Coordinates of C-alpha atoms in Angstrom, one line a residue:
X1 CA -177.3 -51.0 -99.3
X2 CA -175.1 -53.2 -97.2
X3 CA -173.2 -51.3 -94.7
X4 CA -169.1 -53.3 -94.6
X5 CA -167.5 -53.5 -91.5
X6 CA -163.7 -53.3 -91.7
X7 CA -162.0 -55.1 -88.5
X8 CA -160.4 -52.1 -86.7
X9 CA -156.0 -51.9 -86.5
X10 CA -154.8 -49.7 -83.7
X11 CA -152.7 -47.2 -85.6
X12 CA -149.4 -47.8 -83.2
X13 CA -149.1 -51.5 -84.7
X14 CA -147.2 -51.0 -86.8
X15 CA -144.4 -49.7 -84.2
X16 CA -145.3 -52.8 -82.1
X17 CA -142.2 -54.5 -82.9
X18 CA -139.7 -51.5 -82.0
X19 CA -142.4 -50.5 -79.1
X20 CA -141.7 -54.0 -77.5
X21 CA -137.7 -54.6 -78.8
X22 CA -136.7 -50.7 -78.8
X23 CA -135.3 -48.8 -81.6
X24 CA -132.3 -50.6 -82.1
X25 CA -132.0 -54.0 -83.4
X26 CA -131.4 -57.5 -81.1
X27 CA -127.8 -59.1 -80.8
X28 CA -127.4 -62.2 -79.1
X29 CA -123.8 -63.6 -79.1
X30 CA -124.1 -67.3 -78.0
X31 CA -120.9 -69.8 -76.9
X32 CA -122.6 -72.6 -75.0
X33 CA -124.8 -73.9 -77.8
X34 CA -122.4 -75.3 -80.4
X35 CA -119.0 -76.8 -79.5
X36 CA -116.9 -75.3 -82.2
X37 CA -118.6 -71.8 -83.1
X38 CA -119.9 -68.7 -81.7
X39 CA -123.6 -68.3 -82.4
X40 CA -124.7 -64.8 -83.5
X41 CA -128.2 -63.9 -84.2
X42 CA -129.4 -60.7 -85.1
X43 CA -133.3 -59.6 -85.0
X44 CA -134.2 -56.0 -86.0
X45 CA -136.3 -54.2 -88.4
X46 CA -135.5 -55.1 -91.4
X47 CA -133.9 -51.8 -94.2
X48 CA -132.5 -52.7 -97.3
X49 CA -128.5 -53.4 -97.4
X50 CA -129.0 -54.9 -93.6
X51 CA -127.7 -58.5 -94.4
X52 CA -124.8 -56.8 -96.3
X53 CA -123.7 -54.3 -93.5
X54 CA -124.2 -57.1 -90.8
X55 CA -121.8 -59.6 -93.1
X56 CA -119.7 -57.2 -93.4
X57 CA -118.9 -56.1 -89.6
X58 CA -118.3 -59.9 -89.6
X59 CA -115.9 -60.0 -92.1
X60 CA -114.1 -57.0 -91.8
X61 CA -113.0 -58.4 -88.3
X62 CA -111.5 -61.7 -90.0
X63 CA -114.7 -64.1 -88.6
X64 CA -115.3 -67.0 -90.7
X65 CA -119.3 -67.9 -91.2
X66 CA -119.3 -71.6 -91.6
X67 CA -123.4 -71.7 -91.5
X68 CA -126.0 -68.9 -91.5
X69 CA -129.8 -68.8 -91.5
X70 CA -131.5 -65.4 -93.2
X71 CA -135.0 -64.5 -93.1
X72 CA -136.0 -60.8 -93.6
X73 CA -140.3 -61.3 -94.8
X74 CA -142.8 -58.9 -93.5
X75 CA -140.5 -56.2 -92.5
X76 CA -138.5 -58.0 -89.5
X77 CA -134.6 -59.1 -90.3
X78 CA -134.0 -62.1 -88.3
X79 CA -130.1 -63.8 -88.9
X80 CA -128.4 -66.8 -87.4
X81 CA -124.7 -67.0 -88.2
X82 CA -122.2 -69.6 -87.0
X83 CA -118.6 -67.9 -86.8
X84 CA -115.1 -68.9 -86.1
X85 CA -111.7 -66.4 -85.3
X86 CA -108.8 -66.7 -87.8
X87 CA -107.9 -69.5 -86.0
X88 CA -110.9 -71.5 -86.1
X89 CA -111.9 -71.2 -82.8
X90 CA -115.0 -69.7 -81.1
X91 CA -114.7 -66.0 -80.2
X92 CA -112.8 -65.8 -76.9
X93 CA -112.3 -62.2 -76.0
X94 CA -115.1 -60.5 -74.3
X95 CA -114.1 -57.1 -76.2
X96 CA -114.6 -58.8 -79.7
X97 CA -118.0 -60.0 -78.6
X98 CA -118.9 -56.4 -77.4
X99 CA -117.5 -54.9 -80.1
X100 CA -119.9 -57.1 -82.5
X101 CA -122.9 -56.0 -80.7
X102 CA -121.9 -52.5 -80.8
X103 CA -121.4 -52.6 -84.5
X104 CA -124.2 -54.0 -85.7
X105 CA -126.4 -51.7 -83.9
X106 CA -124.6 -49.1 -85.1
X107 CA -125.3 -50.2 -88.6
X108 CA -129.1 -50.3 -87.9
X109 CA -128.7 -46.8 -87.1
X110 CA -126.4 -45.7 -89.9
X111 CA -128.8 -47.1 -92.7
X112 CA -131.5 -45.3 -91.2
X113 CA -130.3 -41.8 -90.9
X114 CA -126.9 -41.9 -92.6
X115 CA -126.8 -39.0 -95.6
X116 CA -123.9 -38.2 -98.4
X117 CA -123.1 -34.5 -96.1
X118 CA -122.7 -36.4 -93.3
X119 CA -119.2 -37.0 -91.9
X120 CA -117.0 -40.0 -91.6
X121 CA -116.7 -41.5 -88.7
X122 CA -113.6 -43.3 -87.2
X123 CA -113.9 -47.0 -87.6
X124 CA -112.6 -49.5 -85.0
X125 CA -111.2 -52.5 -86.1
X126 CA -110.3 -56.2 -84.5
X127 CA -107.1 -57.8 -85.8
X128 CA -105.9 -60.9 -83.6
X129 CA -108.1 -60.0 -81.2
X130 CA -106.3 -56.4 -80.9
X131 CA -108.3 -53.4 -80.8
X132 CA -107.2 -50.7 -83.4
X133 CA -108.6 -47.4 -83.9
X134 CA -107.9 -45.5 -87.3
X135 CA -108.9 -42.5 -88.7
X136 CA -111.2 -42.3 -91.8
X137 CA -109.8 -41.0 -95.1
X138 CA -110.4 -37.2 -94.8
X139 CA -107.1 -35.8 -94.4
X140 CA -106.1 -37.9 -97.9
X141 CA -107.5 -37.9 -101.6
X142 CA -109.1 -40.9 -103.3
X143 CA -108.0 -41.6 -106.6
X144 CA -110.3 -44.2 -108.6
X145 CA -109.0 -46.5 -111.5
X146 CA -110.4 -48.7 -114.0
X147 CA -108.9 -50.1 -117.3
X148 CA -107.5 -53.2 -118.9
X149 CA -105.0 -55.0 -117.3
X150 CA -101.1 -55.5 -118.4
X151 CA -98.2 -56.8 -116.9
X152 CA -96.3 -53.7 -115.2
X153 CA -99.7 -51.8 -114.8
X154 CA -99.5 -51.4 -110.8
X155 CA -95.7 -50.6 -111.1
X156 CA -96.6 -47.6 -113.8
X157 CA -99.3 -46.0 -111.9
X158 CA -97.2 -46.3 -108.8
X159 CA -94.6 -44.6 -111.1
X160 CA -96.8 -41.7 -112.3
X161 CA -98.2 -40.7 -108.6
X162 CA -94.3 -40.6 -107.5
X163 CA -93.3 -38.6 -110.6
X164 CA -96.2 -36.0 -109.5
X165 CA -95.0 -36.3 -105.7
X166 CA -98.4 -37.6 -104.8
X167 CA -97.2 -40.1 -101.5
X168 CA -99.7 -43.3 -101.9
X169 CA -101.3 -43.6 -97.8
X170 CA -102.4 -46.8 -98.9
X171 CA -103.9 -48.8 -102.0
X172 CA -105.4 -51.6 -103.4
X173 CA -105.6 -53.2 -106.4
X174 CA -107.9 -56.4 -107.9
X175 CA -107.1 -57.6 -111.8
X176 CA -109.3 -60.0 -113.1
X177 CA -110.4 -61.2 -117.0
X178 CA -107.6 -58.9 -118.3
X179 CA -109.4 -55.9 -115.8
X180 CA -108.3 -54.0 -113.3
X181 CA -109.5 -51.8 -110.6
X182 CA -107.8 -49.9 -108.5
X183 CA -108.3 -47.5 -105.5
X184 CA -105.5 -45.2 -103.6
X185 CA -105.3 -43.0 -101.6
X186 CA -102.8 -40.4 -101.7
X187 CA -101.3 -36.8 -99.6
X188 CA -99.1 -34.4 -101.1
X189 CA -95.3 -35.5 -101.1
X190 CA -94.4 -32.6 -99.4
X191 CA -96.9 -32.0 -96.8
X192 CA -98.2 -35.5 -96.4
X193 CA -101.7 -33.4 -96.6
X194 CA -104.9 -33.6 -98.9
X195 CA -104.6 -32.7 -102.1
X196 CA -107.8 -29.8 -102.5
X197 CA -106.3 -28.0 -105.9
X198 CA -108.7 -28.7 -108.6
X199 CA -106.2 -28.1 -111.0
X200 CA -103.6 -30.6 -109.9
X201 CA -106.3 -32.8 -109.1
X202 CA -107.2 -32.7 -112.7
X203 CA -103.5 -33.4 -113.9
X204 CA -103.1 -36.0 -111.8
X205 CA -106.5 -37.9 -113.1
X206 CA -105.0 -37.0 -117.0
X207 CA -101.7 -39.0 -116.5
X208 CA -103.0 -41.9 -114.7
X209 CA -105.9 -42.2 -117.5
X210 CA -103.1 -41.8 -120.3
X211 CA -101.3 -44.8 -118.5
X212 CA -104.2 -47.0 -118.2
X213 CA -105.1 -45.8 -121.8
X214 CA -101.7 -47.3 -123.6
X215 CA -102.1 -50.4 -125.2
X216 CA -105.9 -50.5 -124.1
X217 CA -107.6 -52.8 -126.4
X218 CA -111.2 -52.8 -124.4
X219 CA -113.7 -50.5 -122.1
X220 CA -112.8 -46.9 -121.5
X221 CA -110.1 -46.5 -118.9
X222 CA -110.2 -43.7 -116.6
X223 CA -108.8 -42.1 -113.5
X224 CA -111.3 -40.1 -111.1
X225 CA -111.3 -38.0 -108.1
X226 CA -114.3 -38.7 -106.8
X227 CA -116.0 -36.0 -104.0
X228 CA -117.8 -37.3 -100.5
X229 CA -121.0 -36.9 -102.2
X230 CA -119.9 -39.3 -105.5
X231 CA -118.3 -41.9 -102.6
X232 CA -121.0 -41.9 -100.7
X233 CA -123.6 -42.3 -103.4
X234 CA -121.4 -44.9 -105.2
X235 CA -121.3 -47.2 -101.7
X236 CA -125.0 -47.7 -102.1
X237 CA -125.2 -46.9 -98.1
X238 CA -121.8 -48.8 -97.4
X239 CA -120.5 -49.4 -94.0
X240 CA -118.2 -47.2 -92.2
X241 CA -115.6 -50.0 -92.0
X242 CA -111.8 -48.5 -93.9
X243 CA -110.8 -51.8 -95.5
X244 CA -114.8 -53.0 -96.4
X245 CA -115.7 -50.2 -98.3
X246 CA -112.7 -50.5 -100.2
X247 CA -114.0 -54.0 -101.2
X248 CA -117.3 -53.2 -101.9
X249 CA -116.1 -50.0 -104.4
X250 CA -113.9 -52.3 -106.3
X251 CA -116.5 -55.2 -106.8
X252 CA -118.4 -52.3 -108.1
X253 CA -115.2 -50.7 -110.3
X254 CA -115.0 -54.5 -111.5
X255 CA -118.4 -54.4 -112.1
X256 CA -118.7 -51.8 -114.2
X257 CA -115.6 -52.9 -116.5
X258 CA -117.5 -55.7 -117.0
X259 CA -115.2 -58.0 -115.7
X260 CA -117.9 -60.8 -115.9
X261 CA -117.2 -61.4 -119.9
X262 CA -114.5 -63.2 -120.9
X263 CA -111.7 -61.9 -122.4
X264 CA -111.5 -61.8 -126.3
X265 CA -109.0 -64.4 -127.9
X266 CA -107.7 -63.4 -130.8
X267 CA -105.9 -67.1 -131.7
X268 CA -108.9 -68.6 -131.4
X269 CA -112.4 -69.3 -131.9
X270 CA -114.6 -68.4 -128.5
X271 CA -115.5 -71.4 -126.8
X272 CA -119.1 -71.5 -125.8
X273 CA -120.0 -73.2 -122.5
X274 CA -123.4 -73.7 -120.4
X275 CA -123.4 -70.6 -117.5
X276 CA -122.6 -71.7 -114.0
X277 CA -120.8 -75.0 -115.6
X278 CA -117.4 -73.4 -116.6
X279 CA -114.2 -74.5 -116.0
X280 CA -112.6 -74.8 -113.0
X281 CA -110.3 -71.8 -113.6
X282 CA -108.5 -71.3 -110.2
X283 CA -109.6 -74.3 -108.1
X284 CA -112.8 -73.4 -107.4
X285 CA -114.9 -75.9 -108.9
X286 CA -118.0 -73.3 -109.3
X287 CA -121.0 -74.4 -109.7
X288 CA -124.1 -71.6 -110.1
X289 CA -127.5 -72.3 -110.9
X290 CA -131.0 -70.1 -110.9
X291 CA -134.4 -72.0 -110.6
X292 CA -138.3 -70.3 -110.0
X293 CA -140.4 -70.6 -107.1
X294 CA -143.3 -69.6 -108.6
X295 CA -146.1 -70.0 -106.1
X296 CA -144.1 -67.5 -103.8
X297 CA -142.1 -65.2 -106.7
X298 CA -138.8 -66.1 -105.6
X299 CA -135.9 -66.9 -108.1
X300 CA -133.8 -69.2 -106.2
X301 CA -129.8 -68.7 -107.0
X302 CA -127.8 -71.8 -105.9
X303 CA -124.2 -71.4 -105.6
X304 CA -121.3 -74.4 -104.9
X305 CA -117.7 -73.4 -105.2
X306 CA -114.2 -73.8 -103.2
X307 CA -115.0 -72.1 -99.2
X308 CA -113.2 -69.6 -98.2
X309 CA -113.0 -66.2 -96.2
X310 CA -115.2 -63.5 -97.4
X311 CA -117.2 -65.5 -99.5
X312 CA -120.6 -64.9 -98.3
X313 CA -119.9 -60.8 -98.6
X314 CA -118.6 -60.9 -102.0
X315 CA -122.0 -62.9 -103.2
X316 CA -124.0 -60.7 -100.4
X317 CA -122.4 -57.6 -101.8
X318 CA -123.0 -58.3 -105.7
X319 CA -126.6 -59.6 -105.4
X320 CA -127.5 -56.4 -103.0
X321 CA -125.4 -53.8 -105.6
X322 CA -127.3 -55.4 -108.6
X323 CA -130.5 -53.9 -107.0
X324 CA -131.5 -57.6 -105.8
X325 CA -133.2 -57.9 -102.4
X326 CA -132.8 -61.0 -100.6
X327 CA -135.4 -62.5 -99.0
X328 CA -134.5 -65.6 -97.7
X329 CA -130.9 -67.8 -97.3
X330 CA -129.3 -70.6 -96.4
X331 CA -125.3 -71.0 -96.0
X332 CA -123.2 -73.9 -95.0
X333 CA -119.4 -75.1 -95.8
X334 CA -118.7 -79.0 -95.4
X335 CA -115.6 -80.6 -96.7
X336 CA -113.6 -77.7 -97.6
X337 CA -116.7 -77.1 -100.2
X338 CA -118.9 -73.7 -99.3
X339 CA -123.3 -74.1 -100.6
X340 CA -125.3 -71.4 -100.6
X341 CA -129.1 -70.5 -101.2
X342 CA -130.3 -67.2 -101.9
X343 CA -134.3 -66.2 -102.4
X344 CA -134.8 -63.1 -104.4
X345 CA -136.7 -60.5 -105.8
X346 CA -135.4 -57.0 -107.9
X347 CA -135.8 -54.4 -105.9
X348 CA -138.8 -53.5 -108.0
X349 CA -140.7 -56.5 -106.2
X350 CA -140.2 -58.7 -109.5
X351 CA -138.6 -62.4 -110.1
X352 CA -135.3 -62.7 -112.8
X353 CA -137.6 -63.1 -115.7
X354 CA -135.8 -63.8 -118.5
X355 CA -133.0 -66.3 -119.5
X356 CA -130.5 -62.8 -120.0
X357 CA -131.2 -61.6 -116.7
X358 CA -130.6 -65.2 -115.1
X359 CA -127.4 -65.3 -117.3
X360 CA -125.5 -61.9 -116.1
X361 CA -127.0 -62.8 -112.4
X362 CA -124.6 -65.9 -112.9
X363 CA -121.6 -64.2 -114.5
X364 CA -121.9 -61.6 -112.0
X365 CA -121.9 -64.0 -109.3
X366 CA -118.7 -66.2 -110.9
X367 CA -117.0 -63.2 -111.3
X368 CA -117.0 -61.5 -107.8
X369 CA -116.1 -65.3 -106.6
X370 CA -113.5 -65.6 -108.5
X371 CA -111.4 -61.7 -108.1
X372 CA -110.2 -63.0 -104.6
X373 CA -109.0 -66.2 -105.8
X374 CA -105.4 -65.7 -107.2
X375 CA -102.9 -68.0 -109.0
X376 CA -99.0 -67.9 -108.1
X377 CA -97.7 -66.7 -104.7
X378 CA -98.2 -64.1 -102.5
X379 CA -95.5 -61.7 -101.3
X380 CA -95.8 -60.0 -98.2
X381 CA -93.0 -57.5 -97.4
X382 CA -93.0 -54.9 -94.1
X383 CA -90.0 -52.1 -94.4
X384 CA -89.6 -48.4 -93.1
X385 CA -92.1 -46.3 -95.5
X386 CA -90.0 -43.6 -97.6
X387 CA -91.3 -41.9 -100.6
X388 CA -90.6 -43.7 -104.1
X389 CA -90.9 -47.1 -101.9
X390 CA -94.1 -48.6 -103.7
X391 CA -92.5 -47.3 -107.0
X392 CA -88.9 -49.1 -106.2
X393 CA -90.2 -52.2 -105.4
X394 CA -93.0 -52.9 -108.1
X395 CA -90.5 -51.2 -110.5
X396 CA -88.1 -54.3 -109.2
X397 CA -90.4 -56.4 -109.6
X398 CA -91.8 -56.0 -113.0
X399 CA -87.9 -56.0 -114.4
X400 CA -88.0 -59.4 -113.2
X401 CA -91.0 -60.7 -114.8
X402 CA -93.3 -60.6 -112.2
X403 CA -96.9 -59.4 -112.6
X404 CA -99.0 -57.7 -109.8
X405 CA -102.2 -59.3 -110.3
X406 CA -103.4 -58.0 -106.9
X407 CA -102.1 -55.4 -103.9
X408 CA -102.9 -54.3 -100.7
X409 CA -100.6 -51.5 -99.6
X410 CA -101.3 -50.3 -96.6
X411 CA -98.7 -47.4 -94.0
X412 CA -99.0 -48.0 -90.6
X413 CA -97.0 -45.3 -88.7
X414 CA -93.8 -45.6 -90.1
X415 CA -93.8 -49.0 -91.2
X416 CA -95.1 -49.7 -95.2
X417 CA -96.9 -53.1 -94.5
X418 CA -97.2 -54.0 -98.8
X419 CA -99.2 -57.9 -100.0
X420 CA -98.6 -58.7 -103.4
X421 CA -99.9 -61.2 -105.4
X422 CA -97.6 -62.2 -108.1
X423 CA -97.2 -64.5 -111.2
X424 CA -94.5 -64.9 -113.7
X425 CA -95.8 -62.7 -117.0
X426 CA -94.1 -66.2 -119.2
X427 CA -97.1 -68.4 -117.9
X428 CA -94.2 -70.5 -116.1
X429 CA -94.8 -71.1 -112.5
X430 CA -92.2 -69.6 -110.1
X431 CA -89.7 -71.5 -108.8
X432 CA -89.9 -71.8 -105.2
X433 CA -86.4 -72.0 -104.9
X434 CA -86.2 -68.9 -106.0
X435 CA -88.4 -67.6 -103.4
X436 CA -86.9 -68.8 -100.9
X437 CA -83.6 -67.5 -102.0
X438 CA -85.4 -63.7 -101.9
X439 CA -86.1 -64.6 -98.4
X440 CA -82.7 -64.8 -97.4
X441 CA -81.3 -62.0 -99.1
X442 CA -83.4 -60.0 -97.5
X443 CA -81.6 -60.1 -94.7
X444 CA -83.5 -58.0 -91.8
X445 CA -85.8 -57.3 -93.8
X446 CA -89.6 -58.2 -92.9
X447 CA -90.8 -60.7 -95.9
X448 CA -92.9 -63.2 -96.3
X449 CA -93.8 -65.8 -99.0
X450 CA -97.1 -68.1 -99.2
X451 CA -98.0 -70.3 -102.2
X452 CA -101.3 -69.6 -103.6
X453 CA -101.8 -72.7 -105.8
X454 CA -101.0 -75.9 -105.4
X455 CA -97.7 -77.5 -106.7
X456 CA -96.1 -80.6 -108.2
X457 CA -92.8 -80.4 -108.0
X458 CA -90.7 -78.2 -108.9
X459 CA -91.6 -76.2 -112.4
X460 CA -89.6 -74.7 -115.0
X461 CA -87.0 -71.6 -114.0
X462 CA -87.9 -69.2 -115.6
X463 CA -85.7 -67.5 -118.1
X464 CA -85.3 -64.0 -116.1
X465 CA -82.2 -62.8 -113.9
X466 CA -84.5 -64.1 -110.3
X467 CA -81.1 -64.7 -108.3
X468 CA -80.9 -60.9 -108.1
X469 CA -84.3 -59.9 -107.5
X470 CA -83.9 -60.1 -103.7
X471 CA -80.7 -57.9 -103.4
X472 CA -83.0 -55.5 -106.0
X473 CA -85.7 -55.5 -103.4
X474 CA -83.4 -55.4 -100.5
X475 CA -81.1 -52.3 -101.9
X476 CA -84.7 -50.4 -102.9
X477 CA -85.7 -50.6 -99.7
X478 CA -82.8 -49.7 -98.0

């Protein structure tokens, strides 16, 4: 009998890599190469959910990524992104760029021995190239909402919690295809403290589900108090960042309303069109497109639409919370246009196989591209916090025709520092006359007004009592 020989592996090679690098991943911030960006690359072992925690330390610090190179085969993650401040210049302060190193390393570590008992820790975030240091969400309550979308919707949840002297910390909101999703967080009126009574927890969750309930014609809206174990588990591993995790919990509340299908018409027959060739609802001229690689068992997603901040984590986010691992990627934006490349595999080593799976990869994909992008203007409005504050103004605001299609509420010390994204419930475009009439009745009065669409001209006035609506706002806040 032949005797085989097997060639003999030292049994530490496969620690080689961290043996020679160390245990924590490589960060080399780079501002000589390119005239016009800072050059990051990242080398480390690779864990599932790296890409996404690395995008998102990126993008939670406002950094644009105008180009990146991925490659995570055989076990090693190896990145190249080209970033630019809010401003579009290269990273300037030396604290930003140590901050980026520290961050990512400490998202190695996280994914590797983070666990759902373990606690928060405080997250440190850049804004303008100001460090800030806030507190994680322990000492408030997280209330979770899903449902159909109406006009006034924001406005009577914001309603209900004051009506049951819950004080909202802070809150965001995303509608989309007649869904919304919405998480808050929220202290007892009275002792601006967590709310821990199961009880009132529980009444709490039954109002806000009988408000998303009325009028629901689709899903099965609800309103949860989820523990640290149910967040935690529900983050898939999310980062530590405050205002990231957020975003990646309501892709996934969008997600799970199936916000991907279009809304039913009832007028009219449904109109069937080719995926990832649909219109270009809100400017962004998507284009989506999935092709094999057969020879190396890839499915290849190809993705062309408007650029934009954040774009590359809300397509890095869905892909990695659909259980997809990828492999390989290429991003670029040229010409105000944003193309991406993404190689593949389900988690379960396997290529999209079938034409259903390819299409709800695609939908997905539109979807989470297009919940950031909204039409009408954006209203952006700082005032001393009070209870009843969110409640007045969106109550104001709503009586006036105006829809919240998205909000980001946030209290910083003693200021309430509210972004709303509004439309007029008619389907008329608001006159920016009008808005610029709030603006000076506001008097002293923080307020600010950006267009989020593109006009021409003037449009219609709509037929509600607007000359008013800034000394509403104005008196509510006061």
């Amino acid at each position: 009998m032949q005797k085989v020989c097997w060639p003999y592996f030292d049994p530490d090679f496969e620690n080689l890599r961290e043996r020679i690098y160390g245990p924590t991943c490589r960060v080399s911030i780079d501002n000589e190469s390119m005239e016009d960006c800072t050059v990051i690359k990242v080398d480390s072992v690779n864990k599932q959910g790296l890409l996404l925690e690395v995008v998102q330390v990126l993008t939670d610090m406002n950094l644009s990524i105008s180009k990146s190179y991925i490659s995570s085969d055989g076990g090693w993650f190896m990145d190249v992104f080209h970033v630019k401040d809010e401003h579009g210049n290269k990273i300037g302060d030396q604290r930003v760029i140590d901050y980026i190193q520290q961050a990512i390393d400490t998202t190695k570590e996280t994914l590797s021995s983070s666990s759902p008992s373990s606690p928060k820790a405080k997250a440190k975030v850049y804004t303008n190239s100001t460090l800030l240091l806030s507190e994680h969400y322990n000492e408030h309550t997280a209330i979770e909402m899903t449902g159909t979308d109406r006009p006034g919707l924001f406005s009577e949840i914001s309603a209900t919690l004051a009506d049951l002297h819950c004080n909202i910390v802070e809150a965001h909101a995303w509608s989309h295809n007649t869904r919304l999703a919405c998480v808050a967080y929220i202290s007892d009126q009275r002792t601006n403290t967590p709310i821990e009574d199961r009880s009132r927890l529980a009444t709490i969750a039954d109002h806000l589900t009988m408000v998303l309930r009325a009028k629901s014609t689709s899903g099965s809206p609800r309103a949860t108090v989820p523990n640290q174990q149910e967040v935690k588990a529900s983050d898939l591993q999310g980062g530590e960042g405050m205002t990231t995790n957020v975003e990646r919990r309501l892709h996934q509340l969008m997600l799970s309303v199936r916000d991907f299908d279009e809304p039913a018409s009832e007028s009219s027959s449904p109109i069937v069109m080719p995926m990832g060739l649909g219109p270009d609802r809100n400017g962004q001229n998507l284009r989506i497109s999935i092709e094999e690689w057969n020879e190396k068992g890839y499915s290849v997603v190809n993705i062309k639409c408007k650029d934009r901040r954040r774009l590359m984590f809300d397509t890095v986010c869905t892909l990695t919370d659909m259980q997809y691992v990828i492999f390989h990627a290429s991003a670029f934006a040229r010409g105000g246009y944003a193309y991406q490349e993404y190689f593949i595999r389900h988690v379960d080593g396997c290529a999209l196989s079938t034409e259903g799976e390819k299409d709800r990869v695609m939908k997905c994909l539109e979807a989470a591209i297009e919940r950031r992008v909204c039409e009408g203007f954006k209203l952006e409005l700082c005032a001393n916090n009070r209870i009843g504050l969110l409640s007045d103004i969106t109550r104001v605001l709503r009586e006036n025709g105006l829809a919240v299609v998205r909000a980001d509420v946030e209290t910083q010390g003693e200021k309430a520092v509210n972004a709303f994204y509004l439309k007029d419930t008619s389907g008329n475009e608001v006159d920016m006359e009008f808005v610029e009439r709030i603006k000076r009745e506001m008097g002293p009065i923080n307020l600010a007004v950006q267009t989020e669409t593109k006009r021409h001209g003037l449009a219609e006035k709509p037929n509600t009592p607007f000359s008013s609506l800034g000394g509403f706002l104005k008196s509510q806040i006061e």
